[in-house]
XYZ file of N, CA and C in Angstrom:
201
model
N 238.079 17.112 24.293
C 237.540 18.190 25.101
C 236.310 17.699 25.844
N 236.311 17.855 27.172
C 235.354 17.372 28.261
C 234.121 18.084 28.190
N 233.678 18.065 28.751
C 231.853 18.760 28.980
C 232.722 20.100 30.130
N 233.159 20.040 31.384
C 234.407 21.109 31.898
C 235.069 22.216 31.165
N 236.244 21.448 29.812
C 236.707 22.059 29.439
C 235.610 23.142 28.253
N 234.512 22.445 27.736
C 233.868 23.514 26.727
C 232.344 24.457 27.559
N 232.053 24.197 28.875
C 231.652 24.985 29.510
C 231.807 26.317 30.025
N 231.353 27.088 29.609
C 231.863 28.624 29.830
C 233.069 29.409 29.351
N 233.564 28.096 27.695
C 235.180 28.707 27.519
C 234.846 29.702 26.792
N 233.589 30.529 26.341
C 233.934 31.623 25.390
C 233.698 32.648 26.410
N 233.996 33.894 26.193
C 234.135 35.140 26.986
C 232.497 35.824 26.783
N 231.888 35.763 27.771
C 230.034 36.627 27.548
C 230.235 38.139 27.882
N 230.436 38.619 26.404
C 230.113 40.080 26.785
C 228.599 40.724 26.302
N 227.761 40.061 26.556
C 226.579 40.151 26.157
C 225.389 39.775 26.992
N 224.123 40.370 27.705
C 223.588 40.006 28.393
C 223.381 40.132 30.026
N 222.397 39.519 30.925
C 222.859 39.821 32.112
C 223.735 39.211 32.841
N 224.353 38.377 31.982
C 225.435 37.502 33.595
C 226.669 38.353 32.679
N 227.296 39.319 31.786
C 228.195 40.091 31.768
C 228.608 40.962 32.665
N 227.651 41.495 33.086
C 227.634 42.203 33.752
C 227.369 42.834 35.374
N 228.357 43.179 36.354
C 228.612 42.891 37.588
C 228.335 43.907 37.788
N 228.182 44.234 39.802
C 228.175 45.954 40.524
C 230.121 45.852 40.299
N 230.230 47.094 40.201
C 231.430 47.898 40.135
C 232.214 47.927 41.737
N 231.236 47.896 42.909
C 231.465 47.957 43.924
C 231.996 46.364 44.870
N 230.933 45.822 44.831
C 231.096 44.435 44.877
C 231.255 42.943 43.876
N 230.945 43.140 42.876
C 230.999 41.985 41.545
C 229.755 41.361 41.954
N 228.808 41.736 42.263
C 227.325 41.099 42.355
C 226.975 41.485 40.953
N 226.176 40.322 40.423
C 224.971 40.021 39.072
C 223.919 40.848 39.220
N 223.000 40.374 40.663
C 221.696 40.205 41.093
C 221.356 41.871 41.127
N 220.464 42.528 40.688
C 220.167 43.389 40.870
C 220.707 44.676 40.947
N 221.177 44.626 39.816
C 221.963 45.888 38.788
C 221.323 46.931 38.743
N 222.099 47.925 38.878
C 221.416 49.553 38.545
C 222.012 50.066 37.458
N 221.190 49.888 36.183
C 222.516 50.107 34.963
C 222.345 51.925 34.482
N 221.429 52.660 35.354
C 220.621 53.729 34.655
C 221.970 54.628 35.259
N 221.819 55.773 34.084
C 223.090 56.892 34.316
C 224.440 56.316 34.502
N 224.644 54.871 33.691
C 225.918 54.506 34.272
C 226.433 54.144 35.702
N 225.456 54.199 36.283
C 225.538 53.556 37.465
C 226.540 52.105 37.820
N 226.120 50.814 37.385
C 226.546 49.754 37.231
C 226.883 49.390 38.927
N 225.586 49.285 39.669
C 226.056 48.878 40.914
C 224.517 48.310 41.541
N 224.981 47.647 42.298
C 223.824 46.401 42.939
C 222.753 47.505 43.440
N 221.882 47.082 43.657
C 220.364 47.701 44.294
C 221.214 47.681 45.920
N 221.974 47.135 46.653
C 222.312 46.943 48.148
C 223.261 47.894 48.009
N 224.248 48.255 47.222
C 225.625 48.920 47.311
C 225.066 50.140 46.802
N 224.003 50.556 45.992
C 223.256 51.904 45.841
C 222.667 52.382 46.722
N 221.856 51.306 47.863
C 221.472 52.316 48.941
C 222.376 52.410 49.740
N 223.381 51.669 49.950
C 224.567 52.061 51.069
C 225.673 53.485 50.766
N 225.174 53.942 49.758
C 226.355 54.845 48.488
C 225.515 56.097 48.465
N 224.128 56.400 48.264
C 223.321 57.161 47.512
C 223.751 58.540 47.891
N 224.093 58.742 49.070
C 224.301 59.811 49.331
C 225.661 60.698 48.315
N 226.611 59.982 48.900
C 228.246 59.807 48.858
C 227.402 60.487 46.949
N 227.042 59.557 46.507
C 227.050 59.469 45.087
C 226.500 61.092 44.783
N 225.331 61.504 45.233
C 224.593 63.051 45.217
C 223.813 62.449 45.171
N 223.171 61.466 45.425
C 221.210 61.396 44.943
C 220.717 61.841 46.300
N 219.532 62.337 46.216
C 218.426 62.817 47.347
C 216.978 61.763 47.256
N 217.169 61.575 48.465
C 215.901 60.534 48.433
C 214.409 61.715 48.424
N 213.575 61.328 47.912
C 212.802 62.400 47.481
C 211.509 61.444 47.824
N 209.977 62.007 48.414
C 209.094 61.327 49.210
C 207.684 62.465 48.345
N 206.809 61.625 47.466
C 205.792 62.019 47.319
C 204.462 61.868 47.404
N 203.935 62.784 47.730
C 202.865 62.667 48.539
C 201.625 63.067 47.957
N 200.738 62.703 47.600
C 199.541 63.181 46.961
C 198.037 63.303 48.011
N 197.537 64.396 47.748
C 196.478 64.839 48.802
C 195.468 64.887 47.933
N 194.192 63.883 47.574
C 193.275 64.402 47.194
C 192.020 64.804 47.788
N 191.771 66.204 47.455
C 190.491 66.488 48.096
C 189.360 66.038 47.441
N 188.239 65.712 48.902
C 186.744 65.081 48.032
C 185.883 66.392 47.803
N 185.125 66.195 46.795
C 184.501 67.413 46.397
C 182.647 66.368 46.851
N 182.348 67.373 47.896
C 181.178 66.957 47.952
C 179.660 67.681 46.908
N 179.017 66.832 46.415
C 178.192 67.344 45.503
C 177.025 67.026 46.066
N 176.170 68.305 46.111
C 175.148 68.754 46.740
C 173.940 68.635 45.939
């Protein structure tokens, strides 16, 4: 048995290279939350389709002047 043949012969179900986007089979930048299982690129191209609402927050603080 070669250095070839015992490279990668066991099956990895464990870890991050197990696991692919559902959409494309990309590794890199997984969205594993809610079952998701899809790339950070194929989630923003989807988000809608999927129900998410992009949501924008904004914080206003007022200065309190002390006299």
């Amino acid at each position: 048995m070669g250095h070839s043949n015992v490279w990668n012969s066991h099956p990895k179900t464990y870890g991050p290279g197990s696991r692919t986007c559902r959409v494309c089979g990309n590794p890199h930048g997984l969205i594993r939350k809610y079952g998701l299982m899809c790339c950070r690129q194929c989630f923003r191209s989807n988000a809608k389709e999927i129900g998410f609402i992009k949501v924008r927050f904004t914080f206003h603080f007022q200065t309190v002047a002390t006299i």
